[in-house]
Amino acid sequence: MKKTLIALAVAASAAVSGSVMAADWTEGQPGDIIIGGEITSPSVKWLWKTGEGLSSFSNTTNEIVKRKLNISVPTDELFLAAKMSDGIKGVFVGNTLIPKIEMASYDGSVITPSFTSNTAMDIAVKVKNSGDNTELGTLSVPLSFGAAVATIFDGDTTDSAVAHIIGGSAGTVFEGLVNPGRFTDQNIAYKWNGLSKAEMAGYVEKLMPGQSASTSYSGFHNWDDLSHSNYTSANKASYLSYGSGVSAGSTLVMNLNKDVAGRLEWVAPVTITVIYS
């Protein structure tokens, strides 16, 4: 959405009294009185972080069986994390704050997540030889993921809370990152993005003084429908976050399209594109 400044000019006659700012005195006709200002979108932005620990695996050709190589991941490794720079008070929709994620392999081919549960997905990434850029095959990457939301509804002490979230359907938050229509686990989000329930609550509590977001809420908030009040209500404050990664003990599976001998370096880059609406 394009951010636009809007000005309004009005021609009028007026009587001036009291202490005011005024132009110089003129003879005859007083001329135009300019009334104007600006309208801007909130300064809230999405912040993103990508993992750096998935690029130093070391294996031998002896581990390849029928052109398949299993690659063990010994420690938790971040894949992608996201959080808002601040909470937003008022209507959420219409502020270019709804992120849709598209992933692609090195050649631009689309990576479509295969969701295996409400907290897990696999992605198939093309692999190439770093030396001559020839394709080597595909790499299956298992990811755990979660998303979280903190919301204060004005005057509502029941549902004002830090909660699990349902999203991911077309046009809604986290499209391409969560299983559409299935609630996610906020605790998995915190594992990967480093936030806490208290921090989530703090972002909205400072926008709604005197009101609080419960951190013991066990339910979920519905962000899977753009007509829902979570998107349209002006009487609330919201803050969202996301996280995904490869859990310790997981296995990446490389399916090679050719035999490999000697030494080579491989790479399976994932290009992340965020589209805001």
mmCIF file of N, CA and C in Angstrom, residues 41-97:
data_model
loop_
_atom_site.group_PDB
_atom_site.id
_atom_site.type_symbol
_atom_site.label_atom_id
_atom_site.label_comp_id
_atom_site.label_asym_id
_atom_site.label_seq_id
_atom_site.Cartn_x
_atom_site.Cartn_y
_atom_site.Cartn_z
ATOM 1 N N SER A 41 0.565 6.350 7.686
ATOM 2 C CA SER A 41 0.400 5.041 8.311
ATOM 3 C C SER A 41 1.240 4.986 9.580
ATOM 4 N N PRO A 42 0.869 4.130 10.536
ATOM 5 C CA PRO A 42 1.681 3.993 11.743
ATOM 6 C C PRO A 42 3.117 3.615 11.388
ATOM 7 N N SER A 43 4.041 3.979 12.238
ATOM 8 C CA SER A 43 5.458 3.714 11.964
ATOM 9 C C SER A 43 5.879 2.297 12.329
ATOM 10 N N VAL A 44 4.925 1.459 12.673
ATOM 11 C CA VAL A 44 5.230 0.074 13.042
ATOM 12 C C VAL A 44 5.759 -0.678 11.816
ATOM 13 N N LYS A 45 6.796 -1.455 12.012
ATOM 14 C CA LYS A 45 7.396 -2.242 10.937
ATOM 15 C C LYS A 45 7.584 -3.684 11.405
ATOM 16 N N TRP A 46 7.796 -4.569 10.446
ATOM 17 C CA TRP A 46 8.173 -5.945 10.761
ATOM 18 C C TRP A 46 9.685 -6.064 10.745
ATOM 19 N N LEU A 47 10.231 -6.761 11.731
ATOM 20 C CA LEU A 47 11.658 -7.026 11.826
ATOM 21 C C LEU A 47 11.889 -8.520 11.603
ATOM 22 N N TRP A 48 12.920 -8.857 10.831
ATOM 23 C CA TRP A 48 13.166 -10.250 10.453
ATOM 24 C C TRP A 48 14.593 -10.664 10.806
ATOM 25 N N LYS A 49 14.750 -11.944 11.101
ATOM 26 C CA LYS A 49 16.068 -12.491 11.403
ATOM 27 C C LYS A 49 16.178 -13.880 10.791
ATOM 28 N N THR A 50 17.287 -14.143 10.105
ATOM 29 C CA THR A 50 17.506 -15.450 9.493
ATOM 30 C C THR A 50 18.631 -16.177 10.215
ATOM 31 N N GLY A 51 18.588 -17.504 10.148
ATOM 32 C CA GLY A 51 19.586 -18.314 10.822
ATOM 33 C C GLY A 51 20.924 -18.314 10.106
ATOM 34 N N GLU A 52 21.988 -18.551 10.876
ATOM 35 C CA GLU A 52 23.335 -18.567 10.311
ATOM 36 C C GLU A 52 24.067 -19.878 10.586
ATOM 37 N N GLY A 53 23.400 -20.821 11.221
ATOM 38 C CA GLY A 53 24.090 -22.041 11.634
ATOM 39 C C GLY A 53 23.845 -23.250 10.764
ATOM 40 N N LEU A 54 23.298 -23.031 9.569
ATOM 41 C CA LEU A 54 22.956 -24.156 8.702
ATOM 42 C C LEU A 54 23.881 -24.260 7.491
ATOM 43 N N SER A 55 25.055 -23.637 7.560
ATOM 44 C CA SER A 55 25.910 -23.569 6.371
ATOM 45 C C SER A 55 27.276 -24.213 6.552
ATOM 46 N N SER A 56 27.456 -25.002 7.599
ATOM 47 C CA SER A 56 28.793 -25.555 7.848
ATOM 48 C C SER A 56 28.776 -27.057 8.121
ATOM 49 N N PHE A 57 27.882 -27.779 7.462
ATOM 50 C CA PHE A 57 27.829 -29.232 7.638
ATOM 51 C C PHE A 57 29.022 -29.890 6.939
ATOM 52 N N SER A 58 29.461 -31.010 7.481
ATOM 53 C CA SER A 58 30.584 -31.749 6.893
ATOM 54 C C SER A 58 30.267 -33.237 6.896
ATOM 55 N N ASN A 59 30.284 -33.828 5.711
ATOM 56 C CA ASN A 59 29.991 -35.257 5.568
ATOM 57 C C ASN A 59 30.987 -35.889 4.611
ATOM 58 N N THR A 60 30.972 -37.206 4.534
ATOM 59 C CA THR A 60 31.861 -37.924 3.618
ATOM 60 C C THR A 60 31.035 -38.671 2.577
ATOM 61 N N THR A 61 31.682 -39.011 1.472
ATOM 62 C CA THR A 61 30.991 -39.751 0.419
ATOM 63 C C THR A 61 30.582 -41.142 0.896
ATOM 64 N N ASN A 62 31.267 -41.657 1.918
ATOM 65 C CA ASN A 62 30.914 -42.979 2.452
ATOM 66 C C ASN A 62 29.523 -42.992 3.075
ATOM 67 N N GLU A 63 29.013 -41.817 3.437
ATOM 68 C CA GLU A 63 27.696 -41.724 4.059
ATOM 69 C C GLU A 63 26.567 -41.710 3.034
ATOM 70 N N ILE A 64 26.913 -41.596 1.767
ATOM 71 C CA ILE A 64 25.897 -41.545 0.711
ATOM 72 C C ILE A 64 25.480 -42.966 0.346
ATOM 73 N N VAL A 65 24.203 -43.256 0.463
ATOM 74 C CA VAL A 65 23.664 -44.568 0.123
ATOM 75 C C VAL A 65 22.577 -44.392 -0.928
ATOM 76 N N LYS A 66 22.794 -44.987 -2.091
ATOM 77 C CA LYS A 66 21.843 -44.881 -3.197
ATOM 78 C C LYS A 66 21.487 -43.413 -3.465
ATOM 79 N N ARG A 67 22.555 -42.608 -3.529
ATOM 80 C CA ARG A 67 22.427 -41.175 -3.831
ATOM 81 C C ARG A 67 21.602 -40.412 -2.792
ATOM 82 N N LYS A 68 21.569 -40.926 -1.591
ATOM 83 C CA LYS A 68 20.885 -40.222 -0.502
ATOM 84 C C LYS A 68 21.856 -40.010 0.646
ATOM 85 N N LEU A 69 21.878 -38.765 1.139
ATOM 86 C CA LEU A 69 22.763 -38.413 2.244
ATOM 87 C C LEU A 69 21.944 -37.856 3.395
ATOM 88 N N ASN A 70 22.060 -38.495 4.555
ATOM 89 C CA ASN A 70 21.409 -38.000 5.765
ATOM 90 C C ASN A 70 22.382 -37.104 6.525
ATOM 91 N N ILE A 71 21.932 -35.891 6.834
ATOM 92 C CA ILE A 71 22.780 -34.904 7.491
ATOM 93 C C ILE A 71 22.193 -34.598 8.862
ATOM 94 N N SER A 72 22.916 -34.936 9.905
ATOM 95 C CA SER A 72 22.428 -34.731 11.270
ATOM 96 C C SER A 72 22.619 -33.282 11.699
ATOM 97 N N VAL A 73 21.640 -32.782 12.447
ATOM 98 C CA VAL A 73 21.699 -31.425 12.996
ATOM 99 C C VAL A 73 21.824 -31.561 14.511
ATOM 100 N N PRO A 74 22.999 -31.304 15.081
ATOM 101 C CA PRO A 74 23.223 -31.585 16.504
ATOM 102 C C PRO A 74 22.628 -30.565 17.463
ATOM 103 N N THR A 75 22.425 -29.343 17.001
ATOM 104 C CA THR A 75 21.919 -28.285 17.881
ATOM 105 C C THR A 75 20.743 -27.564 17.232
ATOM 106 N N ASP A 76 19.938 -26.896 18.053
ATOM 107 C CA ASP A 76 18.850 -26.081 17.515
ATOM 108 C C ASP A 76 19.421 -25.009 16.595
ATOM 109 N N GLU A 77 18.826 -24.856 15.406
ATOM 110 C CA GLU A 77 19.302 -23.862 14.450
ATOM 111 C C GLU A 77 18.127 -23.034 13.932
ATOM 112 N N LEU A 78 18.217 -21.742 14.137
ATOM 113 C CA LEU A 78 17.182 -20.829 13.658
ATOM 114 C C LEU A 78 17.078 -20.874 12.139
ATOM 115 N N PHE A 79 15.853 -20.837 11.634
ATOM 116 C CA PHE A 79 15.612 -20.685 10.199
ATOM 117 C C PHE A 79 15.138 -19.261 9.913
ATOM 118 N N LEU A 80 14.007 -18.864 10.522
ATOM 119 C CA LEU A 80 13.461 -17.529 10.282
ATOM 120 C C LEU A 80 12.661 -17.076 11.496
ATOM 121 N N ALA A 81 12.866 -15.838 11.899
ATOM 122 C CA ALA A 81 12.105 -15.254 13.008
ATOM 123 C C ALA A 81 11.592 -13.887 12.595
ATOM 124 N N ALA A 82 10.468 -13.501 13.181
ATOM 125 C CA ALA A 82 9.872 -12.206 12.858
ATOM 126 C C ALA A 82 9.177 -11.634 14.085
ATOM 127 N N LYS A 83 9.219 -10.319 14.184
ATOM 128 C CA LYS A 83 8.481 -9.627 15.237
ATOM 129 C C LYS A 83 8.176 -8.220 14.762
ATOM 130 N N MET A 84 7.150 -7.617 15.345
ATOM 131 C CA MET A 84 6.827 -6.237 15.034
ATOM 132 C C MET A 84 7.739 -5.316 15.839
ATOM 133 N N SER A 85 8.053 -4.159 15.267
ATOM 134 C CA SER A 85 8.907 -3.209 15.982
ATOM 135 C C SER A 85 8.193 -2.618 17.185
ATOM 136 N N ASP A 86 6.881 -2.506 17.106
ATOM 137 C CA ASP A 86 6.045 -1.974 18.181
ATOM 138 C C ASP A 86 4.667 -2.596 18.059
ATOM 139 N N GLY A 87 3.862 -2.422 19.096
ATOM 140 C CA GLY A 87 2.464 -2.795 18.990
ATOM 141 C C GLY A 87 1.724 -1.762 18.156
ATOM 142 N N ILE A 88 0.540 -2.111 17.697
ATOM 143 C CA ILE A 88 -0.286 -1.173 16.944
ATOM 144 C C ILE A 88 -1.638 -1.042 17.625
ATOM 145 N N LYS A 89 -2.080 0.179 17.812
ATOM 146 C CA LYS A 89 -3.371 0.449 18.423
ATOM 147 C C LYS A 89 -4.351 0.848 17.336
ATOM 148 N N GLY A 90 -5.508 0.194 17.340
ATOM 149 C CA GLY A 90 -6.530 0.514 16.359
ATOM 150 C C GLY A 90 -6.631 -0.539 15.272
ATOM 151 N N VAL A 91 -7.206 -0.150 14.153
ATOM 152 C CA VAL A 91 -7.460 -1.071 13.045
ATOM 153 C C VAL A 91 -6.135 -1.611 12.496
ATOM 154 N N PHE A 92 -6.059 -2.914 12.338
ATOM 155 C CA PHE A 92 -4.830 -3.553 11.852
ATOM 156 C C PHE A 92 -4.768 -3.575 10.333
ATOM 157 N N VAL A 93 -5.879 -3.933 9.715
ATOM 158 C CA VAL A 93 -5.907 -4.047 8.262
ATOM 159 C C VAL A 93 -5.758 -2.662 7.639
ATOM 160 N N GLY A 94 -5.104 -2.602 6.487
ATOM 161 C CA GLY A 94 -4.946 -1.332 5.790
ATOM 162 C C GLY A 94 -3.683 -0.578 6.122
ATOM 163 N N ASN A 95 -2.807 -1.177 6.919
ATOM 164 C CA ASN A 95 -1.571 -0.503 7.322
ATOM 165 C C ASN A 95 -0.315 -1.203 6.810
ATOM 166 N N THR A 96 -0.461 -1.993 5.757
ATOM 167 C CA THR A 96 0.645 -2.774 5.170
ATOM 168 C C THR A 96 1.408 -3.553 6.232
ATOM 169 N N LEU A 97 0.676 -4.168 7.138
ATOM 170 C CA LEU A 97 1.287 -4.930 8.225
ATOM 171 C C LEU A 97 0.978 -6.422 8.151
#
